[in-house]
């Protein structure tokens, strides 16, 4: 049973056209993360929510925003996608408050920018 | 901040042989060290982890060792099979950091039949 679900799995958007990627989880974990992963590279953390608290990484461009309306859902908004934003976007969850340090990743959304 | 170095970047072994991937970390406060396996087109999946109060952990063909003094940890896969072919990432984190992990750059393991 899928525990971290990402939709869509593949997304094509035009240069400059806003796009939203979604993530949902059935684990009731309090932390949700968004990573960007380019080919043959490690996942790069963009930001994370610890409960409702938003934590942005220092080098995450302003073009990337996130929303977490409730525990189960988290969205990644790319306001004006550029060609360099084409990548796999991974959502993950964890529950450090209950001692669960491991991260559970979703299958990812492959974003193509044309 | 934490810095994790992973070696080698690529590793090719014959089916049945062992594979070893090594990582070093810089922050002595890190206390949790997971290993993730990422297959093509999928998200990373945890395969084994170790905490700083343990020196070794084994799960069937997979084992992880940790040397806190030297600040390095290793993944050992014995009796490799073609389905072990994937990219493997090590990571380091500390439980005071909201579960944020610093990842190594990954090792592409190819197991040849």
CSV table of C-alpha atoms in Angstrom, one decimal:
chain,number,residue,atom,x,y,z
A,1,UNK,CA,0.0,0.0,0.0
A,2,UNK,CA,1.4,3.4,-1.0
A,3,UNK,CA,2.3,5.5,2.0
A,4,UNK,CA,3.6,8.6,0.3
A,5,UNK,CA,1.8,9.4,-2.9
A,6,UNK,CA,2.9,11.9,-5.5
A,7,UNK,CA,0.8,13.2,-8.3
A,8,UNK,CA,1.2,13.5,-11.1
A,9,UNK,CA,4.1,11.1,-11.8
A,10,UNK,CA,5.0,13.0,-14.9
A,11,UNK,CA,4.4,16.7,-15.5
A,12,UNK,CA,5.1,18.7,-18.6
A,13,UNK,CA,4.9,22.5,-18.3
A,14,UNK,CA,5.9,25.4,-20.5
A,15,UNK,CA,8.7,27.8,-19.7
A,16,UNK,CA,7.3,30.4,-17.3
A,17,UNK,CA,3.9,28.7,-16.8
A,18,UNK,CA,3.2,28.0,-13.1
A,19,UNK,CA,3.0,24.4,-12.0
A,20,UNK,CA,1.9,22.6,-8.8
A,21,UNK,CA,3.1,19.2,-7.7
A,22,UNK,CA,1.2,17.4,-4.9
A,23,UNK,CA,2.1,15.0,-2.2
A,24,UNK,CA,0.0,13.1,0.3
A,25,UNK,CA,0.8,10.7,3.0
A,26,UNK,CA,-1.1,8.1,5.0
A,27,UNK,CA,1.6,7.7,7.7
A,28,UNK,CA,0.5,10.7,9.9
A,29,UNK,CA,4.1,11.9,10.0
A,30,UNK,CA,4.6,15.4,11.3
A,31,UNK,CA,7.5,16.3,8.9
A,32,UNK,CA,7.2,16.6,5.2
A,33,UNK,CA,10.1,17.4,2.8
A,34,UNK,CA,10.5,18.4,-0.8
A,35,UNK,CA,13.6,17.5,-2.7
A,36,UNK,CA,14.9,18.2,-6.1
A,37,UNK,CA,16.9,15.5,-7.8
A,38,UNK,CA,18.7,16.0,-11.1
A,39,UNK,CA,20.1,13.2,-13.1
A,40,UNK,CA,22.9,11.2,-11.4
A,41,UNK,CA,22.9,13.5,-8.4
A,42,UNK,CA,21.8,13.2,-4.7
A,43,UNK,CA,18.4,14.6,-3.7
A,44,UNK,CA,18.7,18.3,-2.8
A,45,UNK,CA,16.5,19.5,0.0
A,46,UNK,CA,14.4,22.5,-1.0
A,47,UNK,CA,12.4,22.9,2.2
A,48,UNK,CA,10.5,21.0,4.9
A,49,UNK,CA,7.5,21.4,7.2
A,50,UNK,CA,7.9,20.5,10.8
A,51,UNK,CA,4.2,20.3,11.7
A,52,UNK,CA,3.0,23.7,10.4
A,53,UNK,CA,6.3,25.4,10.6
A,54,UNK,CA,7.9,26.0,7.2
A,55,UNK,CA,11.7,25.7,6.9
A,56,UNK,CA,13.3,27.0,3.8
A,57,UNK,CA,16.9,26.0,2.8
A,58,UNK,CA,19.1,29.0,2.3
A,59,UNK,CA,19.8,28.3,-1.3
A,60,UNK,CA,16.3,27.5,-2.4
A,61,UNK,CA,15.2,30.0,-5.1
A,62,UNK,CA,12.2,32.2,-4.4
A,63,UNK,CA,10.7,30.6,-7.5
A,64,UNK,CA,9.9,27.6,-5.3
A,65,UNK,CA,7.1,27.8,-2.8
A,66,UNK,CA,5.2,25.3,-0.7
A,67,UNK,CA,1.9,24.9,1.1
A,68,UNK,CA,0.8,22.4,3.7
A,69,UNK,CA,-2.9,22.8,4.3
A,70,UNK,CA,-3.1,19.8,6.7
A,71,UNK,CA,-1.0,16.9,8.1
A,72,UNK,CA,-1.6,14.7,5.0
A,73,UNK,CA,-1.0,17.0,2.1
A,74,UNK,CA,1.9,19.2,0.9
A,75,UNK,CA,2.2,21.1,-2.4
A,76,UNK,CA,5.2,22.4,-4.3
A,77,UNK,CA,4.5,25.4,-6.4
A,78,UNK,CA,7.0,26.6,-9.1
A,79,UNK,CA,5.9,30.1,-10.0
A,80,UNK,CA,7.9,30.5,-13.2
A,81,UNK,CA,9.6,27.3,-14.3
A,82,UNK,CA,12.8,27.6,-16.2
A,83,UNK,CA,14.6,25.0,-18.2
A,84,UNK,CA,16.9,24.5,-15.3
A,85,UNK,CA,14.0,23.4,-13.1
A,86,UNK,CA,13.5,20.2,-15.1
A,87,UNK,CA,14.2,17.4,-12.6
A,88,UNK,CA,12.6,14.7,-10.5
A,89,UNK,CA,10.8,16.2,-7.4
A,90,UNK,CA,10.7,13.9,-4.4
A,91,UNK,CA,8.4,14.2,-1.4
A,92,UNK,CA,9.3,12.5,1.8
A,93,UNK,CA,8.0,12.2,5.3
A,94,UNK,CA,9.4,11.4,8.7
A,95,UNK,CA,8.3,11.4,12.3
A,96,UNK,CA,11.3,12.5,14.5
A,97,UNK,CA,8.9,13.5,17.3
A,98,UNK,CA,8.2,9.8,17.9
A,99,UNK,CA,11.8,8.7,17.3
A,100,UNK,CA,11.3,7.9,13.6
A,101,UNK,CA,14.3,9.4,11.9
A,102,UNK,CA,14.1,7.5,8.7
A,103,UNK,CA,12.5,9.2,5.7
A,104,UNK,CA,9.8,7.7,3.6
A,105,UNK,CA,10.0,8.8,0.0
A,106,UNK,CA,7.3,9.0,-2.6
A,107,UNK,CA,7.9,7.8,-6.2
A,108,UNK,CA,8.6,11.3,-7.4
A,109,UNK,CA,7.2,13.6,-10.1
A,110,UNK,CA,9.3,13.9,-13.2
A,111,UNK,CA,9.0,17.6,-14.4
A,112,UNK,CA,9.8,18.5,-18.0
A,113,UNK,CA,9.9,22.2,-19.0
A,114,UNK,CA,9.5,22.9,-22.7
B,1,UNK,CA,27.1,22.1,8.5
B,2,UNK,CA,27.4,18.4,7.9
B,3,UNK,CA,29.4,17.1,4.9
B,4,UNK,CA,29.0,13.5,3.7
B,5,UNK,CA,31.4,12.0,1.2
B,6,UNK,CA,30.7,8.7,-0.5
B,7,UNK,CA,32.9,6.4,-2.5
B,8,UNK,CA,33.1,5.0,-5.0
B,9,UNK,CA,30.8,6.8,-7.4
B,10,UNK,CA,30.4,3.7,-9.5
B,11,UNK,CA,30.9,0.0,-8.6
B,12,UNK,CA,30.6,-3.0,-10.9
B,13,UNK,CA,30.7,-6.5,-9.4
B,14,UNK,CA,30.1,-10.0,-10.7
B,15,UNK,CA,26.9,-11.7,-9.4
B,16,UNK,CA,27.7,-13.5,-6.1
B,17,UNK,CA,30.6,-11.2,-5.2
B,18,UNK,CA,30.5,-8.7,-2.3
B,19,UNK,CA,30.1,-5.0,-2.7
B,20,UNK,CA,31.3,-2.3,-0.2
B,21,UNK,CA,30.4,1.4,-0.3
B,22,UNK,CA,32.0,3.8,2.1
B,23,UNK,CA,30.9,7.1,3.5
B,24,UNK,CA,32.6,9.7,5.8
B,25,UNK,CA,30.9,12.5,7.7
B,26,UNK,CA,32.2,15.6,9.3
B,27,UNK,CA,29.8,16.5,12.2
B,28,UNK,CA,30.6,14.4,15.3
B,29,UNK,CA,27.1,15.3,16.6
B,30,UNK,CA,25.4,13.2,13.8
B,31,UNK,CA,23.9,10.1,15.3
B,32,UNK,CA,21.7,8.5,12.7
B,33,UNK,CA,23.1,7.0,9.4
B,34,UNK,CA,20.6,5.5,6.9
B,35,UNK,CA,21.3,3.9,3.6
B,36,UNK,CA,18.8,4.3,0.7
B,37,UNK,CA,18.5,2.3,-2.5
B,38,UNK,CA,17.1,4.1,-5.5
B,39,UNK,CA,16.0,2.1,-8.6
B,40,UNK,CA,15.5,3.8,-11.9
B,41,UNK,CA,12.5,6.1,-12.0
B,42,UNK,CA,11.6,5.5,-8.3
B,43,UNK,CA,12.1,7.3,-5.1
B,44,UNK,CA,14.9,6.3,-2.6
B,45,UNK,CA,13.9,3.5,-0.2
B,46,UNK,CA,15.5,2.8,3.1
B,47,UNK,CA,17.3,-0.5,3.2
B,48,UNK,CA,19.2,-0.3,6.5
B,49,UNK,CA,20.2,2.2,9.1
B,50,UNK,CA,22.4,2.5,12.1
B,51,UNK,CA,22.5,4.7,15.2
B,52,UNK,CA,25.6,6.0,16.8
B,53,UNK,CA,25.3,3.7,19.9
B,54,UNK,CA,25.8,0.6,17.7
B,55,UNK,CA,28.9,-0.5,15.8
B,56,UNK,CA,27.3,-2.9,13.3
B,57,UNK,CA,23.9,-4.0,12.1
B,58,UNK,CA,23.0,-6.8,9.7
B,59,UNK,CA,19.9,-7.7,7.8
B,60,UNK,CA,20.3,-10.8,5.7
B,61,UNK,CA,22.7,-10.0,2.9
B,62,UNK,CA,23.1,-6.4,3.9
B,63,UNK,CA,25.2,-5.0,6.8
B,64,UNK,CA,26.3,-1.6,7.9
B,65,UNK,CA,29.3,-0.8,10.1
B,66,UNK,CA,30.0,2.5,11.9
B,67,UNK,CA,33.3,3.8,13.3
B,68,UNK,CA,32.4,6.9,15.3
B,69,UNK,CA,36.0,7.8,16.1
B,70,UNK,CA,37.0,7.9,12.4
B,71,UNK,CA,33.6,9.2,11.4
B,72,UNK,CA,32.9,6.7,8.7
B,73,UNK,CA,30.3,4.1,8.0
B,74,UNK,CA,30.1,1.4,5.3
B,75,UNK,CA,27.5,-0.6,3.5
B,76,UNK,CA,28.3,-4.3,2.8
B,77,UNK,CA,26.2,-6.4,0.4
B,78,UNK,CA,27.1,-10.0,0.2
B,79,UNK,CA,26.2,-12.6,-2.5
B,80,UNK,CA,25.1,-9.8,-4.8
B,81,UNK,CA,22.3,-10.4,-7.3
B,82,UNK,CA,21.3,-8.5,-10.5
B,83,UNK,CA,18.4,-7.0,-8.6
B,84,UNK,CA,20.8,-5.2,-6.3
B,85,UNK,CA,21.8,-3.0,-9.2
B,86,UNK,CA,20.7,0.5,-8.3
B,87,UNK,CA,22.0,3.8,-6.9
B,88,UNK,CA,22.8,3.7,-3.2
B,89,UNK,CA,22.9,6.8,-1.1
B,90,UNK,CA,24.3,7.2,2.4
B,91,UNK,CA,23.1,9.9,4.7
B,92,UNK,CA,23.8,11.4,8.1
B,93,UNK,CA,21.5,13.3,10.5
B,94,UNK,CA,21.2,14.3,14.1
B,95,UNK,CA,17.9,14.1,16.0
B,96,UNK,CA,18.1,17.7,17.0
B,97,UNK,CA,17.7,18.7,13.4
B,98,UNK,CA,14.1,17.8,12.6
B,99,UNK,CA,15.1,14.7,10.8
B,100,UNK,CA,17.0,16.6,8.1
B,101,UNK,CA,19.6,14.4,6.5
B,102,UNK,CA,22.7,15.2,4.5
B,103,UNK,CA,23.1,12.8,1.6
B,104,UNK,CA,26.2,11.5,0.0
B,105,UNK,CA,26.5,11.8,-3.8
B,106,UNK,CA,25.5,8.2,-4.5
B,107,UNK,CA,27.1,5.1,-5.8
B,108,UNK,CA,25.8,3.4,-8.9
B,109,UNK,CA,26.1,-0.4,-8.3
B,110,UNK,CA,26.0,-2.7,-11.3
B,111,UNK,CA,25.8,-6.4,-10.7
B,112,UNK,CA,26.7,-8.4,-13.8
B,113,UNK,CA,25.0,-11.8,-14.3
